[in-house]
mmCIF file of N, CA and C in Angstrom:
data_model
loop_
_atom_site.group_PDB
_atom_site.id
_atom_site.type_symbol
_atom_site.label_atom_id
_atom_site.label_comp_id
_atom_site.label_asym_id
_atom_site.label_seq_id
_atom_site.Cartn_x
_atom_site.Cartn_y
_atom_site.Cartn_z
ATOM 1 N N MET A 850 0.631 -0.694 -0.098
ATOM 2 C CA MET A 850 0.272 0.006 0.269
ATOM 3 C C MET A 850 1.092 1.196 0.197
ATOM 4 N N ALA A 851 0.630 2.629 -0.808
ATOM 5 C CA ALA A 851 1.009 3.505 -0.865
ATOM 6 C C ALA A 851 0.412 5.465 -1.080
ATOM 7 N N TRP A 852 0.852 5.703 0.099
ATOM 8 C CA TRP A 852 -0.217 7.263 0.686
ATOM 9 C C TRP A 852 0.507 7.891 -1.005
ATOM 10 N N THR A 853 -0.295 8.729 -1.227
ATOM 11 C CA THR A 853 0.056 9.863 -2.102
ATOM 12 C C THR A 853 0.889 10.622 -1.571
ATOM 13 N N PRO A 854 1.617 11.412 -1.937
ATOM 14 C CA PRO A 854 2.508 12.363 -0.883
ATOM 15 C C PRO A 854 1.815 13.114 -0.668
ATOM 16 N N ASP A 855 0.769 13.628 -0.214
ATOM 17 C CA ASP A 855 0.084 14.961 -0.149
ATOM 18 C C ASP A 855 -0.739 14.346 0.898
ATOM 19 N N GLY A 856 -0.705 12.434 0.797
ATOM 20 C CA GLY A 856 -1.587 12.215 2.146
ATOM 21 C C GLY A 856 -3.411 12.272 2.501
ATOM 22 N N THR A 857 -3.474 12.406 1.249
ATOM 23 C CA THR A 857 -5.136 12.362 0.414
ATOM 24 C C THR A 857 -5.743 11.421 -0.231
ATOM 25 N N ARG A 858 -4.851 10.422 -0.286
ATOM 26 C CA ARG A 858 -5.398 9.021 -0.812
ATOM 27 C C ARG A 858 -4.282 7.930 -0.556
ATOM 28 N N LEU A 859 -5.266 6.795 -0.214
ATOM 29 C CA LEU A 859 -4.302 5.746 0.282
ATOM 30 C C LEU A 859 -4.921 4.881 -1.293
ATOM 31 N N PHE A 860 -3.563 3.860 -2.141
ATOM 32 C CA PHE A 860 -3.554 2.839 -2.496
ATOM 33 C C PHE A 860 -3.308 1.551 -2.577
ATOM 34 N N PHE A 861 -3.693 0.966 -2.198
ATOM 35 C CA PHE A 861 -3.617 -0.895 -1.559
ATOM 36 C C PHE A 861 -3.916 -1.756 -2.895
ATOM 37 N N ASP A 862 -3.424 -3.270 -2.223
ATOM 38 C CA ASP A 862 -3.829 -3.992 -3.566
ATOM 39 C C ASP A 862 -4.731 -4.890 -2.851
ATOM 40 N N GLU A 863 -5.365 -5.806 -3.741
ATOM 41 C CA GLU A 863 -6.211 -6.693 -2.881
ATOM 42 C C GLU A 863 -5.955 -7.561 -3.817
ATOM 43 N N GLN A 864 -4.669 -8.390 -2.539
ATOM 44 C CA GLN A 864 -3.934 -9.768 -3.978
ATOM 45 C C GLN A 864 -5.462 -10.683 -4.079
ATOM 46 N N ALA A 865 -6.638 -10.550 -3.296
ATOM 47 C CA ALA A 865 -7.404 -12.430 -3.695
ATOM 48 C C ALA A 865 -8.092 -11.667 -5.040
ATOM 49 N N THR A 866 -7.797 -10.118 -5.003
ATOM 50 C CA THR A 866 -9.100 -10.005 -6.354
ATOM 51 C C THR A 866 -8.238 -9.231 -7.412
ATOM 52 N N GLY A 867 -7.404 -9.759 -7.537
ATOM 53 C CA GLY A 867 -6.164 -8.479 -9.086
ATOM 54 C C GLY A 867 -6.846 -6.982 -8.654
ATOM 55 N N ASP A 868 -7.610 -6.554 -7.709
ATOM 56 C CA ASP A 868 -7.613 -5.109 -7.498
ATOM 57 C C ASP A 868 -6.840 -4.596 -6.574
ATOM 58 N N VAL A 869 -6.590 -2.823 -7.573
ATOM 59 C CA VAL A 869 -5.833 -2.037 -6.831
ATOM 60 C C VAL A 869 -7.220 -1.239 -6.431
ATOM 61 N N ARG A 870 -6.946 -0.616 -5.147
ATOM 62 C CA ARG A 870 -8.248 -0.130 -5.039
ATOM 63 C C ARG A 870 -7.437 1.622 -4.096
ATOM 64 N N VAL A 871 -8.796 2.394 -3.832
ATOM 65 C CA VAL A 871 -8.191 3.960 -3.670
ATOM 66 C C VAL A 871 -9.196 4.013 -2.012
ATOM 67 N N ALA A 872 -8.281 4.402 -1.108
ATOM 68 C CA ALA A 872 -8.876 4.998 0.280
ATOM 69 C C ALA A 872 -8.324 6.706 0.320
ATOM 70 N N THR A 873 -9.767 7.091 0.671
ATOM 71 C CA THR A 873 -9.088 8.646 0.904
ATOM 72 C C THR A 873 -8.300 9.056 2.190
ATOM 73 N N ALA A 874 -8.344 9.826 2.769
ATOM 74 C CA ALA A 874 -8.154 10.352 4.501
ATOM 75 C C ALA A 874 -8.754 10.063 5.739
ATOM 76 N N ASP A 875 -9.997 10.066 5.081
ATOM 77 C CA ASP A 875 -11.023 9.760 5.873
ATOM 78 C C ASP A 875 -11.548 8.226 6.179
ATOM 79 N N GLY A 876 -10.642 7.302 5.397
ATOM 80 C CA GLY A 876 -11.014 6.433 5.623
ATOM 81 C C GLY A 876 -11.909 5.632 4.785
ATOM 82 N N THR A 877 -12.525 6.530 3.219
ATOM 83 C CA THR A 877 -13.715 5.727 2.432
ATOM 84 C C THR A 877 -12.820 4.900 1.250
ATOM 85 N N VAL A 878 -13.305 3.980 1.237
ATOM 86 C CA VAL A 878 -12.989 3.046 0.058
ATOM 87 C C VAL A 878 -13.681 3.436 -0.916
ATOM 88 N N LEU A 879 -13.034 4.176 -2.245
ATOM 89 C CA LEU A 879 -13.959 4.175 -2.741
ATOM 90 C C LEU A 879 -14.015 2.806 -3.526
ATOM 91 N N PRO A 880 -15.770 3.166 -4.835
ATOM 92 C CA PRO A 880 -16.348 2.130 -4.843
ATOM 93 C C PRO A 880 -15.834 0.935 -6.021
ATOM 94 N N GLN A 881 -15.063 2.085 -6.533
ATOM 95 C CA GLN A 881 -14.812 0.972 -7.818
ATOM 96 C C GLN A 881 -13.037 1.118 -7.927
ATOM 97 N N PRO A 882 -12.824 -0.484 -8.817
ATOM 98 C CA PRO A 882 -11.277 -0.393 -8.078
ATOM 99 C C PRO A 882 -10.978 0.468 -8.788
ATOM 100 N N PHE A 883 -9.267 1.076 -8.587
ATOM 101 C CA PHE A 883 -8.765 1.604 -9.508
ATOM 102 C C PHE A 883 -8.186 1.512 -10.484
ATOM 103 N N ALA A 884 -8.021 -0.196 -10.633
ATOM 104 C CA ALA A 884 -7.741 -1.073 -11.439
ATOM 105 C C ALA A 884 -8.074 -2.392 -11.519
ATOM 106 N N HIS A 885 -7.224 -3.424 -11.945
ATOM 107 C CA HIS A 885 -8.046 -4.832 -11.671
ATOM 108 C C HIS A 885 -6.861 -5.313 -12.679
ATOM 109 N N LEU A 886 -6.013 -6.518 -12.024
ATOM 110 C CA LEU A 886 -5.703 -6.980 -12.729
ATOM 111 C C LEU A 886 -5.403 -8.950 -12.748
ATOM 112 N N ASP A 887 -5.858 -9.482 -13.449
ATOM 113 C CA ASP A 887 -6.068 -11.130 -14.033
ATOM 114 C C ASP A 887 -4.883 -11.838 -13.468
ATOM 115 N N GLY A 888 -5.419 -12.980 -12.751
ATOM 116 C CA GLY A 888 -4.318 -14.052 -12.667
ATOM 117 C C GLY A 888 -4.630 -14.572 -10.974
ATOM 118 N N ASP A 889 -3.669 -15.572 -11.583
ATOM 119 C CA ASP A 889 -3.949 -16.228 -9.795
ATOM 120 C C ASP A 889 -3.375 -15.686 -8.802
ATOM 121 N N ALA A 890 -4.046 -16.044 -7.803
ATOM 122 C CA ALA A 890 -3.529 -15.556 -6.334
ATOM 123 C C ALA A 890 -2.549 -15.731 -5.529
ATOM 124 N N SER A 891 -2.420 -17.097 -5.208
ATOM 125 C CA SER A 891 -1.410 -18.374 -5.609
ATOM 126 C C SER A 891 -0.431 -17.860 -5.044
ATOM 127 N N SER A 892 0.253 -18.304 -3.750
ATOM 128 C CA SER A 892 1.401 -17.966 -3.257
ATOM 129 C C SER A 892 2.349 -16.843 -3.729
ATOM 130 N N GLU A 893 3.300 -16.666 -4.663
ATOM 131 C CA GLU A 893 4.458 -15.302 -4.851
ATOM 132 C C GLU A 893 3.963 -14.681 -5.820
ATOM 133 N N THR A 894 2.208 -15.414 -6.604
ATOM 134 C CA THR A 894 2.005 -14.741 -7.643
ATOM 135 C C THR A 894 0.835 -14.102 -7.918
ATOM 136 N N GLY A 895 0.631 -13.312 -9.136
ATOM 137 C CA GLY A 895 -0.705 -12.095 -9.505
ATOM 138 C C GLY A 895 -0.651 -10.792 -8.525
ATOM 139 N N LEU A 896 -1.190 -9.879 -8.283
ATOM 140 C CA LEU A 896 -0.881 -8.762 -7.494
ATOM 141 C C LEU A 896 -0.259 -8.218 -6.488
ATOM 142 N N LEU A 897 1.353 -7.722 -6.421
ATOM 143 C CA LEU A 897 1.742 -8.060 -5.531
ATOM 144 C C LEU A 897 2.518 -6.832 -4.458
ATOM 145 N N GLY A 898 2.364 -5.735 -5.256
ATOM 146 C CA GLY A 898 2.342 -4.698 -4.842
ATOM 147 C C GLY A 898 2.170 -3.505 -5.327
ATOM 148 N N VAL A 899 1.937 -2.453 -4.717
ATOM 149 C CA VAL A 899 1.606 -0.845 -5.076
ATOM 150 C C VAL A 899 2.372 0.377 -4.780
ATOM 151 N N ALA A 900 2.652 0.920 -5.879
ATOM 152 C CA ALA A 900 3.505 2.442 -5.207
ATOM 153 C C ALA A 900 3.133 3.583 -6.032
ATOM 154 N N VAL A 901 3.072 4.283 -5.526
ATOM 155 C CA VAL A 901 2.856 5.918 -6.198
ATOM 156 C C VAL A 901 4.208 6.585 -6.472
ATOM 157 N N ASP A 902 4.308 7.029 -7.057
ATOM 158 C CA ASP A 902 5.568 7.759 -7.456
ATOM 159 C C ASP A 902 5.421 8.979 -6.708
ATOM 160 N N PRO A 903 7.033 9.237 -6.481
ATOM 161 C CA PRO A 903 7.103 10.225 -5.163
ATOM 162 C C PRO A 903 7.035 11.890 -5.932
ATOM 163 N N GLY A 904 6.279 11.896 -7.175
ATOM 164 C CA GLY A 904 6.569 13.097 -7.635
ATOM 165 C C GLY A 904 5.083 13.519 -8.211
ATOM 166 N N PHE A 905 3.592 12.158 -7.737
ATOM 167 C CA PHE A 905 2.712 13.011 -7.526
ATOM 168 C C PHE A 905 2.265 14.328 -7.437
ATOM 169 N N PRO A 906 1.008 14.732 -7.644
ATOM 170 C CA PRO A 906 0.333 14.392 -8.640
ATOM 171 C C PRO A 906 0.923 14.972 -9.614
ATOM 172 N N GLN A 907 2.411 15.841 -9.967
ATOM 173 C CA GLN A 907 3.128 16.147 -11.017
ATOM 174 C C GLN A 907 3.314 15.106 -12.125
ATOM 175 N N GLN A 908 3.897 14.064 -11.271
ATOM 176 C CA GLN A 908 3.778 12.452 -12.117
ATOM 177 C C GLN A 908 2.696 11.845 -11.455
ATOM 178 N N PRO A 909 1.750 11.803 -12.417
ATOM 179 C CA PRO A 909 0.413 10.597 -12.139
ATOM 180 C C PRO A 909 0.419 9.274 -12.429
ATOM 181 N N TRP A 910 1.613 8.537 -12.081
ATOM 182 C CA TRP A 910 2.372 7.498 -11.975
ATOM 183 C C TRP A 910 1.732 6.366 -10.585
ATOM 184 N N ILE A 911 1.293 5.741 -10.984
ATOM 185 C CA ILE A 911 1.293 4.269 -9.745
ATOM 186 C C ILE A 911 1.683 3.187 -9.770
ATOM 187 N N TYR A 912 2.194 2.681 -9.568
ATOM 188 C CA TYR A 912 2.919 1.466 -10.174
ATOM 189 C C TYR A 912 2.704 0.363 -9.380
ATOM 190 N N VAL A 913 2.638 -1.070 -10.266
ATOM 191 C CA VAL A 913 1.669 -2.073 -9.326
ATOM 192 C C VAL A 913 3.532 -3.308 -9.608
ATOM 193 N N TYR A 914 2.942 -4.260 -8.661
ATOM 194 C CA TYR A 914 4.005 -5.714 -9.408
ATOM 195 C C TYR A 914 3.025 -6.486 -9.511
ATOM 196 N N TYR A 915 3.660 -7.508 -10.366
ATOM 197 C CA TYR A 915 2.510 -8.542 -10.907
ATOM 198 C C TYR A 915 3.335 -9.439 -11.486
ATOM 199 N N SER A 916 3.027 -10.798 -10.828
ATOM 200 C CA SER A 916 3.913 -12.322 -11.400
ATOM 201 C C SER A 916 2.612 -13.042 -11.959
ATOM 202 N N ASP A 917 3.385 -12.828 -13.013
ATOM 203 C CA ASP A 917 2.560 -13.384 -13.856
ATOM 204 C C ASP A 917 2.651 -15.194 -13.879
ATOM 205 N N PRO A 918 1.596 -15.834 -13.311
ATOM 206 C CA PRO A 918 2.371 -17.401 -13.258
ATOM 207 C C PRO A 918 2.106 -18.474 -14.046
ATOM 208 N N ALA A 919 1.350 -18.406 -15.376
ATOM 209 C CA ALA A 919 1.603 -18.503 -16.630
ATOM 210 C C ALA A 919 2.536 -17.959 -17.333
ATOM 211 N N LEU A 920 3.110 -17.376 -16.970
ATOM 212 C CA LEU A 920 4.617 -16.968 -17.841
ATOM 213 C C LEU A 920 5.759 -17.452 -17.490
ATOM 214 N N GLY A 921 5.953 -17.088 -15.489
ATOM 215 C CA GLY A 921 6.796 -17.312 -15.073
ATOM 216 C C GLY A 921 7.921 -16.044 -14.520
ATOM 217 N N LEU A 922 6.818 -14.958 -15.318
ATOM 218 C CA LEU A 922 7.654 -14.131 -15.120
ATOM 219 C C LEU A 922 6.912 -12.496 -13.994
ATOM 220 N N ASN A 923 8.067 -11.537 -13.691
ATOM 221 C CA ASN A 923 7.563 -10.462 -12.879
ATOM 222 C C ASN A 923 7.384 -9.299 -13.675
ATOM 223 N N ARG A 924 6.573 -8.397 -13.400
ATOM 224 C CA ARG A 924 6.366 -7.530 -13.911
ATOM 225 C C ARG A 924 6.088 -6.203 -13.137
ATOM 226 N N LEU A 925 6.562 -5.356 -13.473
ATOM 227 C CA LEU A 925 6.009 -3.708 -12.975
ATOM 228 C C LEU A 925 5.245 -2.531 -13.967
#
């Protein structure tokens, strides 16, 4: 999970569903996922982590760590 530098939003991953979700500073979780990645969430595969670019929002990048079980590859 990762907060935006201004502390207004928390991006977090739900490994079991493959969803990247967003919560606001008051703890409200937005109803729609920010992103979704398909894949097996068993062992150390699927969606494994999320990070926010330190220059956010001027550099509006959200990074995810994803391990594809079918290909045996890790991706950022």
